[in-house]
Amino acid sequence: MDAVMQENLQLIRQSARDFAETYIRPHVMEWDESQHFPVDLFHQMGEYGFMGVLVPELYGGAGLGYQEYITIIEEISKVCGSIGLSVAAHNSLCTNHILQFGSEEQKHQYLPKLASGEWIGAWGLTEPNTGSDAGRMKCVAEKDGDHYVINGAKNFITHGKSGQVAVVIVRTGELLDSHGMTAFVIEKGTPGFQAGRKENKLGMRASETTELIFDNCRVHKSQILGEEGEGFIQSMKILDGGRISIAALSLGIAKGALDASLQYAQERQQFGKPIIAFQGVSFKLAEMATKVEAAELLTRKAGELKDRGERTTKISSMAKYHASETAVEVSTDAIQVHGGYGYIKDFPVEKYYRDATLCPLGEGTPEIQKLVISRDLTKGH
């Protein structure tokens, strides 16, 4: 990375850090306890360019790359994983799907509102009975002239209630046909389209997660992204980038837990000296720091390949797999460094621990990542 790029990244890091410290940290536990999704905060983040990081300036975005994107998510997630998750989902999934596969008309219609933070975006692939097994989805769109009538439900949808627009992948062909699914962009208020139950979660509680319900929802063919039957193929490409954002989210949580542990270990006195002076604690911190460093290098490599326009399927899965496991391991170790206080909500590490448990699950479980990686490794053999 050249000197100019490093300087630009440092400016972006400082901007994201200042924003998180000023507008997020004072409310972290309040939002977590009440499961409050701070919609106004996301409008404000739009003014900073955080809601359209990858969107070209032509469509009202910041026109930045994945290195900047990783940095922004990391800094926000160091303060609050919930907000980091929502920034990642808005940018990588809904907004990026329209950017990558929308027509020029669709891009000009939706991207300026999403990039400015005026609108918040949702993205729907998962269903109650089809998580990793997306080919068996039961949410179906039947063609009726120039319209499609959609029936079914999606679940675990970030911003399912508060989002003004959703990109939804539904079945338009035969079961198990990878070319039998289609992506539609659907606006809030469309008859037959509504949010369902809001989930009561262990962690990431300030990031809204709901069902999406379709009851004879009529959508014009002009709302298709790309061509009919391309939805699943598009989704797999979107997830390549999305997994980098989850790696960045995981990295931020792990760094936040490590920073809190370092501070605590230097302040906490036992047997007449700070606990960091004890080898048992200092070695644990060394292990945590090494895991975080490795996760960052892998995540940055994935971002570098993405910025160069190279294929990132394997490295994105590696970054997501390793960084998410690191977030869980480091936040667990952070609890141990804090001892009994790590279990108390007055200290930040219990929230890092709860938030981290989502990271291995979102956008593909560890088992799915290993499947993706192993298939890539064996290609041509």
Coordinates of C-alpha atoms in Angstrom, one line a residue:
M1 CA 0.0 0.0 0.0
D2 CA 1.5 3.3 -1.1
A3 CA 2.0 6.4 1.1
V4 CA -1.0 8.3 -0.3
M5 CA -3.3 5.3 0.2
Q6 CA -2.1 4.9 3.8
E7 CA -2.6 8.6 4.5
N8 CA -6.2 8.5 3.0
L9 CA -7.0 5.5 5.1
Q10 CA -5.7 7.2 8.2
L11 CA -8.0 10.2 7.5
I12 CA -11.0 7.8 7.0
R13 CA -10.1 5.8 10.1
Q14 CA -10.0 9.0 12.2
S15 CA -13.3 10.2 10.7
A16 CA -15.1 6.9 11.5
R17 CA -13.5 6.7 14.9
D18 CA -14.5 10.2 15.9
F19 CA -18.1 9.5 14.7
A20 CA -18.3 6.3 16.7
E21 CA -16.9 7.9 19.8
T22 CA -19.2 11.0 19.6
Y23 CA -22.5 9.6 18.3
I24 CA -22.5 5.9 19.2
R25 CA -20.5 5.1 22.3
P26 CA -22.7 7.2 24.7
H27 CA -25.8 5.1 23.7
V28 CA -24.4 1.6 23.2
M29 CA -25.9 -0.1 26.3
E30 CA -29.1 2.0 26.1
W31 CA -29.7 0.8 22.5
D32 CA -28.7 -2.8 23.4
E33 CA -30.9 -3.1 26.4
S34 CA -34.0 -1.7 24.7
Q35 CA -33.3 -3.3 21.2
H36 CA -33.6 0.2 19.8
F37 CA -32.6 0.6 16.1
P38 CA -31.4 4.2 15.8
V39 CA -32.7 5.2 12.4
D40 CA -31.7 8.8 12.8
L41 CA -28.1 7.7 13.3
F42 CA -28.0 6.1 9.9
H43 CA -29.4 9.2 8.2
Q44 CA -26.5 11.0 9.9
M45 CA -24.0 8.4 8.8
G46 CA -25.1 9.1 5.2
E47 CA -23.8 12.6 5.6
Y48 CA -20.4 11.1 6.4
G49 CA -20.4 8.9 3.3
F50 CA -20.7 5.7 5.4
M51 CA -24.0 4.5 3.7
G52 CA -22.7 4.5 0.2
V53 CA -19.0 3.7 0.6
L54 CA -18.7 1.6 -2.6
V55 CA -21.2 3.6 -4.6
P56 CA -19.6 5.8 -7.4
E57 CA -20.0 9.5 -7.1
L58 CA -22.2 9.4 -10.2
Y59 CA -24.9 7.8 -8.1
G60 CA -24.3 10.0 -5.0
G61 CA -21.9 7.7 -3.2
A62 CA -18.5 8.1 -1.7
G63 CA -16.8 6.3 -4.5
L64 CA -14.3 4.5 -2.2
G65 CA -12.9 1.0 -2.3
Y66 CA -12.8 -2.1 0.0
Q67 CA -9.8 -1.0 2.0
E68 CA -11.7 2.2 3.1
Y69 CA -14.9 0.1 3.6
I70 CA -13.1 -2.4 5.8
T71 CA -11.7 0.5 7.9
I72 CA -15.0 2.2 8.4
I73 CA -16.8 -1.0 9.5
E74 CA -13.9 -2.0 11.7
E75 CA -13.8 1.4 13.6
I76 CA -17.6 1.4 14.1
S77 CA -17.6 -2.2 15.2
K78 CA -14.9 -1.5 17.8
V79 CA -17.5 0.6 19.5
C80 CA -20.7 -1.2 18.7
G81 CA -21.1 -4.4 16.7
S82 CA -24.8 -3.8 16.1
I83 CA -24.2 -0.6 14.2
G84 CA -21.3 -2.1 12.4
L85 CA -23.5 -5.0 11.3
S86 CA -26.2 -2.7 10.0
V87 CA -23.7 -0.6 8.0
A88 CA -22.3 -3.8 6.5
A89 CA -25.7 -5.2 5.6
H90 CA -26.9 -1.9 4.1
N91 CA -23.8 -1.4 2.0
S92 CA -22.8 -4.9 1.0
L93 CA -26.1 -6.5 0.4
C94 CA -29.0 -4.3 -0.7
T95 CA -27.1 -1.3 -2.0
N96 CA -24.3 -3.4 -3.7
H97 CA -26.8 -5.7 -5.3
I98 CA -28.5 -2.8 -7.0
L99 CA -25.1 -1.3 -7.9
Q100 CA -23.8 -4.6 -9.4
F101 CA -26.9 -5.9 -11.2
G102 CA -29.4 -3.0 -11.5
S103 CA -30.2 -1.2 -14.8
E104 CA -29.1 2.4 -15.1
E105 CA -32.6 3.5 -14.4
Q106 CA -32.7 1.4 -11.2
K107 CA -29.3 2.7 -10.1
H108 CA -30.4 6.3 -10.5
Q109 CA -33.7 5.6 -8.8
Y110 CA -32.4 3.9 -5.7
L111 CA -28.7 4.4 -5.1
P112 CA -28.7 8.2 -4.4
K113 CA -31.3 7.6 -1.6
L114 CA -29.5 4.6 -0.2
A115 CA -26.0 6.3 -0.4
S116 CA -27.2 9.5 1.3
G117 CA -28.8 7.6 4.2
E118 CA -32.2 9.0 3.3
W119 CA -33.3 5.3 2.8
I120 CA -32.1 2.2 4.6
G121 CA -31.9 -1.0 2.6
A122 CA -32.7 -4.6 3.4
W123 CA -31.8 -7.9 1.6
G124 CA -33.7 -11.2 1.7
L125 CA -32.4 -14.6 0.8
T126 CA -32.9 -16.7 4.0
E127 CA -36.3 -18.3 4.8
P128 CA -37.5 -20.1 7.9
N129 CA -36.8 -23.5 6.5
T130 CA -34.0 -22.7 4.1
G131 CA -30.8 -21.1 5.5
S132 CA -27.8 -22.6 3.8
D133 CA -30.1 -24.7 1.7
A134 CA -31.3 -21.8 -0.4
G135 CA -32.2 -23.9 -3.4
R136 CA -35.3 -25.2 -1.6
M137 CA -36.8 -21.7 -1.0
K138 CA -40.6 -21.6 -0.8
C139 CA -41.1 -17.9 -1.4
V140 CA -42.5 -18.0 -4.9
A141 CA -43.2 -15.5 -7.6
E142 CA -45.7 -16.5 -10.3
K143 CA -45.9 -14.6 -13.5
D144 CA -49.1 -12.8 -14.3
G145 CA -48.8 -10.7 -17.5
D146 CA -46.2 -8.0 -16.9
H147 CA -46.4 -8.6 -13.2
Y148 CA -45.2 -11.2 -10.7
V149 CA -47.3 -12.3 -7.7
I150 CA -45.1 -13.1 -4.7
N151 CA -46.2 -15.3 -1.8
G152 CA -44.1 -16.5 1.1
A153 CA -41.8 -15.2 3.8
K154 CA -38.2 -14.4 4.5
N155 CA -36.6 -14.3 7.9
F156 CA -33.5 -13.0 9.7
I157 CA -33.7 -9.9 7.6
T158 CA -31.6 -6.9 8.7
H159 CA -33.7 -3.7 8.5
G160 CA -36.8 -5.7 7.5
K161 CA -39.1 -3.2 9.3
S162 CA -37.3 0.1 9.0
G163 CA -35.8 -0.3 5.5
Q164 CA -37.5 1.6 2.7
V165 CA -36.5 -0.8 0.0
A166 CA -35.5 -4.5 -0.1
V167 CA -33.8 -6.7 -2.6
V168 CA -35.4 -10.1 -2.3
I169 CA -34.5 -13.3 -4.0
V170 CA -37.6 -15.6 -4.7
R171 CA -38.2 -18.7 -6.7
T172 CA -39.5 -18.2 -10.3
G173 CA -38.6 -21.7 -11.6
E174 CA -38.2 -25.3 -10.4
L175 CA -37.1 -26.3 -7.0
L176 CA -33.3 -26.9 -6.7
D177 CA -32.7 -25.1 -10.0
S178 CA -29.9 -22.6 -9.5
H179 CA -31.3 -20.7 -12.4
G180 CA -34.9 -20.8 -11.0
M181 CA -34.6 -17.8 -8.7
T182 CA -34.9 -14.1 -9.4
A183 CA -34.0 -10.9 -7.6
F184 CA -36.6 -8.2 -7.2
V185 CA -36.2 -4.7 -5.7
I186 CA -39.4 -3.9 -3.8
E187 CA -40.3 -0.7 -2.0
K188 CA -41.9 -0.4 1.4
G189 CA -45.6 0.3 1.1
T190 CA -46.1 -2.1 -1.9
P191 CA -49.4 -3.8 -1.3
G192 CA -49.0 -7.3 0.1
F193 CA -45.4 -6.6 1.3
Q194 CA -44.9 -6.1 5.1
A195 CA -42.6 -6.8 8.0
G196 CA -43.3 -9.6 10.4
R197 CA -42.0 -10.4 13.8
K198 CA -38.9 -8.6 15.2
E199 CA -36.5 -11.2 16.6
N200 CA -35.4 -11.0 20.3
K201 CA -31.7 -11.7 20.0
L202 CA -28.7 -12.6 22.2
G203 CA -26.5 -10.0 20.7
M204 CA -26.5 -7.4 17.9
R205 CA -29.6 -6.1 19.6
A206 CA -29.6 -2.6 18.2
S207 CA -29.5 -4.0 14.6
E208 CA -33.0 -4.7 13.6
T209 CA -33.8 -8.2 12.5
T210 CA -37.3 -9.2 11.3
E211 CA -39.4 -11.3 9.0
L212 CA -40.6 -10.2 5.6
I213 CA -44.0 -11.4 4.6
F214 CA -45.5 -11.5 1.0
D215 CA -49.2 -12.0 0.6
N216 CA -50.2 -11.8 -3.1
C217 CA -47.6 -9.0 -3.5
R218 CA -47.8 -7.8 -7.2
V219 CA -44.5 -6.5 -8.5
H220 CA -43.9 -5.2 -12.1
K221 CA -41.3 -6.9 -14.2
S222 CA -39.4 -3.6 -14.3
Q223 CA -38.4 -4.4 -10.6
I224 CA -36.3 -7.4 -11.6
L225 CA -32.6 -6.9 -11.1
G226 CA -30.8 -8.3 -14.1
E227 CA -32.7 -11.1 -15.8
E228 CA -35.2 -13.6 -14.6
G229 CA -33.5 -16.7 -13.2
E230 CA -30.3 -14.9 -12.3
G231 CA -31.1 -14.2 -8.6
F232 CA -29.2 -17.1 -7.0
I233 CA -26.1 -16.6 -9.1
Q234 CA -26.2 -12.9 -8.3
S235 CA -26.5 -13.6 -4.6
M236 CA -23.4 -15.8 -4.5
K237 CA -21.4 -13.0 -6.1
I238 CA -22.9 -10.4 -3.7
L239 CA -21.9 -12.7 -0.8
D240 CA -18.3 -12.7 -1.9
G241 CA -18.2 -9.0 -1.0
G242 CA -20.5 -9.4 1.9
R243 CA -18.3 -11.9 3.6
I244 CA -15.4 -9.3 3.5
S245 CA -17.7 -6.9 5.4
I246 CA -18.5 -9.6 8.0
A247 CA -14.7 -10.2 8.4
A248 CA -14.3 -6.5 9.0
L249 CA -17.1 -6.5 11.5
S250 CA -15.5 -9.5 13.3
L251 CA -12.1 -7.7 13.2
G252 CA -13.6 -4.6 14.8
I253 CA -15.3 -6.6 17.6
A254 CA -12.1 -8.5 18.3
K255 CA -10.0 -5.3 18.4
G256 CA -12.5 -3.7 20.7
A257 CA -12.4 -6.7 23.1
L258 CA -8.6 -6.8 22.9
D259 CA -8.3 -3.0 23.6
A260 CA -10.6 -3.3 26.6
S261 CA -8.6 -6.2 28.0
L262 CA -5.3 -4.5 27.6
Q263 CA -6.6 -1.4 29.5
Y264 CA -8.2 -3.6 32.2
A265 CA -5.1 -5.7 32.7
Q266 CA -2.9 -2.6 33.2
E267 CA -5.4 -1.1 35.7
R268 CA -6.5 -4.1 37.7
Q269 CA -4.2 -4.8 40.7
Q270 CA -3.8 -8.2 42.4
F271 CA -1.0 -9.3 44.7
G272 CA 0.4 -5.8 44.7
K273 CA 0.9 -5.4 40.9
P274 CA -1.2 -5.0 37.7
I275 CA -2.4 -8.4 36.4
I276 CA -0.7 -7.8 33.1
A277 CA 2.6 -8.5 35.0
F278 CA 1.5 -12.2 35.4
Q279 CA 2.5 -14.5 32.7
G280 CA -0.9 -16.2 32.5
V281 CA -2.5 -12.9 31.6
S282 CA 0.2 -11.5 29.4
F283 CA 0.5 -14.7 27.4
K284 CA -3.3 -14.7 26.8
L285 CA -3.1 -11.1 25.6
A286 CA -0.3 -12.1 23.3
E287 CA -2.3 -14.9 21.8
M288 CA -5.3 -12.6 21.4
A289 CA -3.2 -9.9 19.6
T290 CA -1.7 -12.5 17.3
K291 CA -5.1 -13.8 16.2
V292 CA -6.3 -10.3 15.6
E293 CA -3.3 -9.5 13.5
A294 CA -3.7 -12.6 11.3
A295 CA -7.4 -11.8 10.9
E296 CA -6.6 -8.3 9.7
L297 CA -4.0 -9.5 7.2
L298 CA -6.5 -12.0 5.7
T299 CA -9.3 -9.4 5.6
R300 CA -7.1 -6.8 4.0
K301 CA -5.9 -9.3 1.4
A302 CA -9.5 -10.0 0.4
G303 CA -10.2 -6.3 0.1
E304 CA -7.1 -5.8 -2.0
L305 CA -8.1 -8.5 -4.5
K306 CA -11.6 -7.1 -4.6
D307 CA -10.3 -3.6 -5.4
R308 CA -8.2 -5.1 -8.2
G309 CA -11.3 -6.7 -9.7
E310 CA -10.0 -10.2 -9.1
R311 CA -12.0 -13.3 -8.1
T312 CA -12.3 -13.4 -4.3
T313 CA -14.6 -16.4 -3.6
K314 CA -12.0 -18.4 -1.7
I315 CA -10.2 -15.6 0.0
S316 CA -13.5 -13.9 1.1
S317 CA -14.6 -17.2 2.7
M318 CA -11.2 -17.6 4.4
A319 CA -11.3 -14.1 5.7
K320 CA -14.9 -14.4 7.0
Y321 CA -14.2 -17.8 8.5
H322 CA -11.0 -16.9 10.3
A323 CA -12.0 -13.4 11.4
S324 CA -15.4 -14.5 12.8
E325 CA -13.8 -17.4 14.7
T326 CA -11.2 -14.9 16.0
A327 CA -14.0 -12.6 17.2
V328 CA -15.5 -15.3 19.3
E329 CA -12.2 -16.6 20.6
V330 CA -10.8 -13.2 21.5
S331 CA -14.1 -12.0 23.1
T332 CA -14.2 -15.2 25.2
D333 CA -10.6 -14.6 26.3
A334 CA -11.5 -11.0 27.1
I335 CA -14.1 -12.3 29.6
Q336 CA -11.4 -14.4 31.2
V337 CA -9.0 -11.5 31.5
H338 CA -11.7 -9.5 33.3
G339 CA -12.6 -12.4 35.6
G340 CA -15.9 -11.9 37.3
Y341 CA -16.2 -8.4 36.0
G342 CA -16.2 -9.7 32.5
Y343 CA -19.7 -11.1 33.2
I344 CA -21.0 -7.7 34.4
K345 CA -22.7 -5.3 32.0
D346 CA -20.7 -2.4 33.5
F347 CA -17.8 -3.6 31.5
P348 CA -17.8 -3.7 27.7
V349 CA -16.5 -7.2 27.1
E350 CA -19.8 -9.1 27.8
K351 CA -21.4 -7.2 24.9
Y352 CA -18.4 -8.0 22.6
Y353 CA -18.9 -11.6 23.6
R354 CA -22.6 -11.6 22.8
D355 CA -22.2 -9.7 19.5
A356 CA -19.3 -11.9 18.4
T357 CA -21.5 -15.0 18.4
L358 CA -23.4 -13.8 15.4
C359 CA -20.2 -13.4 13.2
P360 CA -19.7 -17.1 12.4
L361 CA -23.4 -17.5 11.5
G362 CA -24.1 -14.5 9.3
E363 CA -23.7 -14.7 5.5
G364 CA -22.7 -18.4 5.7
T365 CA -21.8 -20.7 8.7
P366 CA -18.2 -21.9 9.2
E367 CA -19.2 -25.2 7.6
I368 CA -20.4 -23.4 4.5
Q369 CA -17.2 -21.4 4.4
K370 CA -15.1 -24.6 4.6
L371 CA -17.3 -26.0 1.8
V372 CA -16.6 -23.0 -0.4
I373 CA -12.9 -23.1 0.3
S374 CA -12.5 -26.8 -0.2
R375 CA -14.4 -26.8 -3.5
D376 CA -12.1 -23.9 -4.7
L377 CA -9.0 -25.8 -3.6
T378 CA -10.0 -28.9 -5.5
K379 CA -10.9 -27.2 -8.8
G380 CA -8.9 -28.7 -11.6
H381 CA -7.7 -31.7 -9.5

